[in-house]
XYZ file of C-alpha atoms in Angstrom:
436
model
C -11.434 18.471 25.120
C -11.427 15.533 26.822
C -8.540 13.225 27.410
C -10.159 10.034 24.648
C -11.026 6.794 26.486
C -7.661 4.434 27.186
C -9.571 1.466 24.984
C -10.262 4.323 22.265
C -6.305 5.165 21.913
C -5.216 1.426 21.786
C -7.329 0.085 19.243
C -6.639 2.875 17.361
C -2.719 2.933 17.626
C -3.226 -0.929 17.021
C -5.613 0.086 13.556
C -3.006 2.851 12.850
C 1.141 0.974 13.411
C 0.865 -0.734 10.540
C -0.333 2.059 8.789
C 2.813 3.815 10.250
C 4.895 1.290 9.057
C 4.110 1.171 5.772
C 3.315 5.010 5.111
C 7.399 5.125 6.025
C 8.551 2.668 4.189
C 7.526 5.801 1.384
C 9.140 8.238 1.865
C 11.636 5.751 2.388
C 11.540 5.057 -1.270
C 11.734 9.085 -1.776
C 15.107 9.071 -0.192
C 16.342 6.216 -1.881
C 15.820 7.730 -5.261
C 16.892 10.482 -4.100
C 20.017 9.373 -2.894
C 20.873 6.747 -5.538
C 20.427 9.978 -8.152
C 22.014 12.287 -5.824
C 25.235 10.467 -5.372
C 25.644 10.829 -9.345
C 26.679 14.343 -8.621
C 24.571 16.168 -11.233
C 22.016 18.375 -9.297
C 20.206 18.289 -12.186
C 19.245 14.640 -12.315
C 17.602 14.934 -8.629
C 15.833 17.800 -10.449
C 14.476 15.563 -12.906
C 12.903 13.472 -9.920
C 11.764 15.953 -8.666
C 9.864 17.202 -11.924
C 8.725 13.858 -12.677
C 7.335 12.644 -8.985
C 5.025 16.373 -9.383
C 3.754 15.273 -12.691
C 2.548 11.425 -11.487
C 1.674 13.760 -8.361
C -1.080 15.737 -10.826
C -2.223 11.869 -12.382
C -2.356 10.314 -9.355
C -2.844 12.261 -6.372
C -6.294 13.543 -8.298
C -7.501 9.720 -8.939
C -6.864 8.998 -5.206
C -10.443 8.722 -4.449
C -10.102 5.346 -5.757
C -8.405 5.279 -2.417
C -10.235 7.804 -0.008
C -13.836 7.444 -1.330
C -13.489 3.786 -0.904
C -12.086 3.688 2.614
C -14.756 6.007 3.717
C -17.990 4.086 1.419
C -16.293 0.335 2.802
C -15.968 1.837 6.169
C -19.416 3.136 6.418
C -20.919 -0.206 4.829
C -19.057 -2.343 7.334
C -20.646 -0.397 10.229
C -23.975 -0.580 8.432
C -23.866 -4.501 8.206
C -23.855 -4.117 4.361
C -21.733 -6.381 2.733
C -22.898 -7.435 -0.400
C -22.558 -3.069 -0.787
C -19.073 -3.262 0.618
C -17.732 -5.577 -2.130
C -19.517 -3.804 -4.707
C -17.811 -0.721 -3.779
C -14.657 -2.316 -3.889
C -15.721 -3.674 -7.553
C -16.389 -0.357 -8.932
C -13.279 1.297 -7.629
C -10.767 -1.298 -9.164
C -12.794 -1.523 -12.123
C -12.318 2.231 -12.263
C -9.100 2.206 -11.809
C -7.995 0.382 -14.628
C -9.949 1.926 -17.214
C -8.503 5.308 -16.072
C -5.168 4.161 -15.808
C -5.660 2.294 -19.376
C -6.210 6.176 -20.635
C -3.582 7.672 -19.199
C -1.404 4.978 -20.928
C -2.738 5.710 -24.079
C -2.405 9.305 -23.455
C 1.431 9.336 -22.542
C 2.694 11.369 -25.474
C 0.375 14.462 -25.294
C 0.628 14.664 -21.729
C 4.304 14.383 -21.502
C 3.995 17.054 -24.060
C 1.748 19.279 -21.880
C 3.485 18.760 -18.537
C 6.767 19.665 -19.500
C 5.517 22.521 -21.092
C 4.123 23.778 -18.242
C 6.853 22.974 -15.824
C 9.689 25.317 -15.529
C 13.370 23.670 -15.272
C 16.154 23.666 -17.128
C 16.803 22.126 -20.287
C 19.061 19.364 -18.472
C 16.202 18.856 -15.771
C 13.623 18.970 -18.707
C 15.071 15.701 -20.720
C 15.919 13.659 -18.204
C 12.760 14.461 -16.167
C 10.531 13.614 -19.643
C 12.644 9.914 -19.707
C 11.213 9.669 -16.285
C 8.008 10.232 -17.435
C 7.776 8.104 -20.532
C 8.890 5.050 -18.778
C 7.206 4.929 -15.329
C 3.402 5.991 -17.091
C 3.271 2.151 -17.885
C 2.279 1.793 -14.539
C -0.507 3.410 -14.027
C -3.500 0.827 -14.749
C -1.618 -1.204 -11.994
C -1.311 2.144 -9.158
C -4.440 3.158 -9.565
C -6.293 -0.227 -9.583
C -4.055 -0.832 -6.633
C -5.399 2.210 -4.812
C -9.038 0.528 -4.950
C -7.432 -2.689 -2.938
C -6.129 -0.360 -0.470
C -9.263 1.290 0.022
C -10.943 -2.114 1.162
C -8.402 -3.021 3.165
C -8.167 0.089 5.103
C -12.080 0.510 5.073
C -12.375 -2.249 6.546
C -9.109 -2.021 9.242
C -7.297 -4.965 7.968
C -3.896 -2.775 8.422
C -1.352 -5.843 8.685
C -2.181 -6.457 5.555
C -2.046 -2.743 3.763
C 1.441 -3.230 5.803
C 2.000 -6.404 3.854
C 1.450 -4.993 0.560
C 2.727 -1.472 0.810
C 6.271 -3.485 2.012
C 6.252 -5.341 -0.476
C 5.403 -2.331 -3.403
C 8.375 -0.594 -1.693
C 10.447 -2.785 -0.955
C 10.884 -4.086 -4.709
C 11.029 -0.779 -5.425
C 14.299 0.175 -3.494
C 15.752 -2.795 -4.798
C 15.012 -2.984 -8.481
C 16.391 0.873 -7.653
C 19.995 -0.395 -6.317
C 19.823 -2.896 -9.131
C 19.179 -0.647 -12.317
C 20.666 2.734 -11.240
C 23.787 1.052 -9.061
C 24.025 -2.162 -10.845
C 23.075 -1.483 -14.467
C 23.717 2.722 -14.036
C 19.910 3.293 -15.898
C 19.926 6.534 -13.990
C 16.453 8.269 -14.245
C 14.951 5.485 -16.630
C 16.356 2.478 -13.492
C 14.249 4.726 -11.113
C 11.233 4.868 -13.573
C 11.383 1.016 -14.231
C 12.096 -0.200 -11.068
C 8.284 1.501 -9.901
C 6.966 0.066 -13.173
C 7.816 -3.209 -12.239
C 6.685 -2.904 -8.073
C 3.375 -1.764 -9.022
C 2.631 -4.633 -11.420
C 3.652 -6.975 -8.769
C 2.051 -5.220 -5.842
C -1.815 -5.218 -7.628
C -1.515 -9.143 -8.493
C -0.902 -9.628 -4.578
C -3.331 -7.734 -3.705
C -5.842 -8.827 -6.124
C -4.939 -12.470 -4.119
C -5.386 -10.683 -0.548
C -9.052 -9.530 -1.655
C -10.091 -13.151 -3.257
C -9.226 -14.637 -0.052
C -10.683 -12.317 2.597
C -13.814 -12.240 0.021
C -14.127 -15.580 -2.274
C -17.620 -14.048 -3.707
C -16.983 -10.710 -4.582
C -18.105 -11.280 -8.394
C -21.129 -12.530 -7.344
C -21.552 -8.505 -6.643
C -20.985 -7.758 -10.132
C -24.434 -6.397 -10.911
C -24.729 -4.256 -8.420
C -22.032 -1.821 -9.964
C -23.779 -0.387 -11.739
C -26.630 0.428 -9.342
C -27.782 3.651 -10.104
C -27.953 5.168 -5.973
C -25.029 4.491 -5.222
C -23.538 5.286 -8.706
C -24.369 8.805 -7.647
C -23.300 8.931 -4.167
C -19.726 7.413 -5.423
C -19.057 9.945 -8.285
C -20.035 13.605 -6.642
C -17.992 12.201 -3.544
C -15.076 11.189 -6.067
C -16.070 14.443 -7.218
C -15.754 16.466 -4.581
C -12.378 14.689 -3.551
C -10.708 14.907 -7.446
C -11.246 18.916 -7.108
C -9.771 19.305 -3.418
C -6.847 16.634 -4.333
C -6.509 18.414 -7.642
C -6.366 21.766 -5.445
C -3.530 20.172 -2.695
C -1.202 18.840 -5.455
C -1.322 22.117 -7.226
C -0.409 23.790 -4.201
C 2.934 21.508 -3.380
C 3.928 21.724 -7.617
C 3.325 25.575 -7.073
C 6.023 25.076 -4.707
C 8.343 22.806 -6.400
C 7.891 25.113 -9.322
C 9.042 28.033 -7.847
C 11.788 26.717 -6.659
C 12.565 25.475 -9.926
C 12.760 28.714 -11.464
C 15.109 29.924 -8.315
C 17.710 27.318 -10.499
C 18.756 23.904 -10.058
C 20.500 24.141 -6.376
C 16.945 25.511 -4.800
C 15.167 22.930 -6.638
C 16.696 20.328 -5.404
C 17.396 21.731 -1.822
C 14.204 21.635 -2.154
C 13.170 18.038 -3.575
C 15.586 16.787 -0.654
C 13.629 19.138 2.268
C 10.745 18.042 0.707
C 11.557 14.575 1.858
C 11.280 15.494 5.396
C 7.865 17.029 5.127
C 6.787 13.249 3.464
C 8.238 11.422 6.145
C 6.376 13.479 8.739
C 2.743 13.476 6.842
C 2.960 9.849 6.091
C 3.979 9.127 9.848
C 1.418 11.247 11.277
C -1.402 10.203 8.205
C -1.111 6.914 10.041
C -3.354 8.140 12.924
C -5.275 10.370 10.067
C -6.178 6.946 8.120
C -6.603 5.172 11.524
C -9.161 7.387 12.466
C -10.870 7.756 8.551
C -11.577 3.872 9.087
C -12.871 4.328 12.314
C -14.523 7.960 11.376
C -16.376 6.187 8.630
C -17.309 2.847 10.747
C -19.102 5.149 13.555
C -20.838 7.048 10.691
C -22.552 3.823 9.282
C -23.783 2.576 12.732
C -24.741 6.369 13.912
C -22.413 5.813 16.991
C -22.166 9.647 17.739
C -20.187 8.127 20.856
C -17.827 6.327 19.050
C -16.882 8.784 16.797
C -16.145 11.647 18.699
C -13.600 9.213 21.053
C -11.380 8.738 17.903
C -11.373 12.346 17.332
C -9.778 12.605 20.271
C -7.890 9.086 20.502
C -6.507 10.285 17.547
C -5.949 14.364 17.741
C -3.847 12.468 21.502
C -1.011 10.581 19.304
C -1.008 12.834 16.656
C 0.729 15.370 18.978
C 2.905 12.950 20.348
C 4.070 11.872 17.646
C 5.167 15.461 15.684
C 6.885 16.073 19.577
C 8.961 13.015 18.315
C 9.350 14.112 14.523
C 10.650 17.351 15.475
C 12.906 16.077 17.849
C 14.473 13.774 15.343
C 15.078 16.616 11.909
C 16.043 18.947 14.580
C 19.056 16.452 15.999
C 19.159 14.205 12.703
C 18.335 16.390 9.888
C 22.011 17.823 8.728
C 23.077 13.801 8.904
C 20.257 12.768 6.364
C 20.746 15.536 4.084
C 24.932 14.858 3.892
C 23.512 11.201 3.018
C 21.382 12.147 0.265
C 23.551 14.279 -1.615
C 27.233 15.013 -2.163
C 27.004 18.183 -4.085
C 28.447 21.003 -1.882
C 26.065 23.639 -3.087
C 22.669 21.433 -2.647
C 23.667 20.374 0.938
C 24.158 24.224 2.203
C 21.015 25.460 0.593
C 19.177 22.283 2.718
C 21.087 23.783 6.115
C 19.813 26.798 5.518
C 16.227 25.864 4.876
C 16.137 22.631 7.507
C 14.420 24.889 10.417
C 11.308 24.636 8.296
C 10.837 21.178 7.923
C 11.918 20.846 12.235
C 8.718 23.302 12.046
C 6.559 21.656 9.942
C 5.049 18.515 12.365
C 3.651 20.665 14.666
C 1.940 22.906 11.950
C 1.167 20.197 9.139
C -0.367 17.305 11.765
C -4.019 19.160 12.246
C -4.565 19.653 8.429
C -3.834 15.991 8.445
C -6.447 14.470 10.866
C -8.829 16.656 9.845
C -9.155 15.286 6.605
C -8.888 11.551 8.295
C -12.238 13.130 10.060
C -13.742 14.476 6.894
C -13.323 12.025 4.338
C -14.422 8.970 6.612
C -17.525 10.692 7.803
C -18.251 11.336 3.555
C -17.944 15.138 4.511
C -16.652 15.679 0.878
C -18.042 19.217 -0.020
C -16.598 20.894 3.136
C -13.356 19.337 1.898
C -13.416 20.597 -0.988
C -14.393 24.145 -0.189
C -11.792 24.328 2.494
C -9.250 23.354 0.224
C -10.315 25.867 -2.341
C -9.958 28.889 0.205
C -6.782 27.528 1.454
C -5.418 27.530 -2.104
C -5.841 31.369 -2.432
C -4.697 32.129 1.028
C -1.687 30.851 0.328
C -1.433 32.084 -3.223
C -1.907 35.416 -1.274
C 1.079 34.620 1.439
C 3.501 33.466 -1.427
C 3.268 36.570 -3.391
C 3.314 38.946 -0.290
C 6.726 36.939 0.183
C 8.120 36.680 -2.340
C 10.915 39.349 -0.858
C 11.932 36.465 1.222
C 13.343 34.272 -1.598
C 12.787 30.535 -0.683
C 12.569 31.597 2.850
C 9.526 33.372 1.702
C 8.352 30.451 -0.286
C 8.312 27.794 2.601
C 6.795 30.130 5.490
C 3.844 30.232 2.333
C 3.704 26.458 2.919
C 3.272 26.984 6.210
C 0.462 29.817 5.692
C -1.122 27.142 3.574
C -1.052 23.686 5.844
C -2.649 26.792 8.638
C -5.142 27.343 6.517
C -6.180 23.863 5.472
C -6.370 22.915 9.519
C -8.644 26.393 10.175
C -10.973 26.231 7.588
C -11.620 22.747 8.040
C -12.438 23.101 11.757
C -14.986 25.320 11.026
C -16.672 22.514 9.562
C -16.468 19.984 12.325
C -19.160 20.751 14.188
C -21.348 19.343 11.644
C -19.769 15.779 12.052
C -18.875 15.893 15.896
C -21.058 18.355 18.543
C -18.795 20.681 19.959
C -19.656 19.638 23.188
C -17.964 15.901 23.003
C -14.725 16.685 21.865
């Protein structure tokens, strides 16, 4: 692979750094959620937050096409110079998010019954997890509408606005976590209520930003139901939904297998997954920047800019993985000690910490290729690659069961490798091999 032009690296880094900062606030929120609950001295409450968050991953990640599909279509419309379709794309996603969120809210009781009927945890974990779920579910319409706004801002490379919105969302959430849990003693219900209020505030701010950037956006309402655009949108969204639910199932399987091993293993895996999330959100900043730049180049039919964006993203992602691996090696035990005061949980975290040190080097390729394929609109290939990767992951888990939780972590690493490998097979459809 030839080096990317310096100007392309500078441009990608300029797009990426606000995303990285905004992304880092998300695992920081996870650390605070886990920390305020972990220091209550009850491993079951940590597990409840883990299972509750897992259930919302199924509900929300399945609809992440509201962000991913919007980013791709907005970036391509921007590259093609079609401002009307750009704004109509955002309106479609925003209205769809509100409708889906309202349906989820109306179905909250049966959804809770189904979710906790499938999830495997102790009675104490299930009771606290259900309480968390039934409070947090009220934020569904706001969270999903917010995804559409993020898609607009990322697709137009307005990443400083993304940073402002995410800092508002996560900063408000963290502040309210401390007020509700530490101050009022509301434990898991306090964590959930903090999330709902923060989501409402963030979507209001997002609407204000959107109207300021596109004051005539409502003039394009008539284009929302344009048949050709709708067919393309729904086809792309269906592929992304299958891909995302498959990915979510993979992580759900990981958490559920940890739950079957007991509250201590479940809690330790929940804490260590915060490290994985931290590295994912960090490296994903470069992937999201590549997503926007690849989408713009695709819309403009500029193969040279597309391949340069891919090369720049690879170089910066590898550098980020080196930094993250070193940080986890040097500070991992210290961070675990901050997140929990339960001795059994801390000891389990120490035993499995090497897996999270290795994770950035192994996972970066799957994150990066996801961004490239989303930006290029190659969602069918993403869907097929993820289905194949899940099959490989489950086979690895089955073979590695005798190794206990270490085997479970190794299977997760196999999942990352399979995701990258299967996408790499399709990469020549996007970038000519002689231009990488």
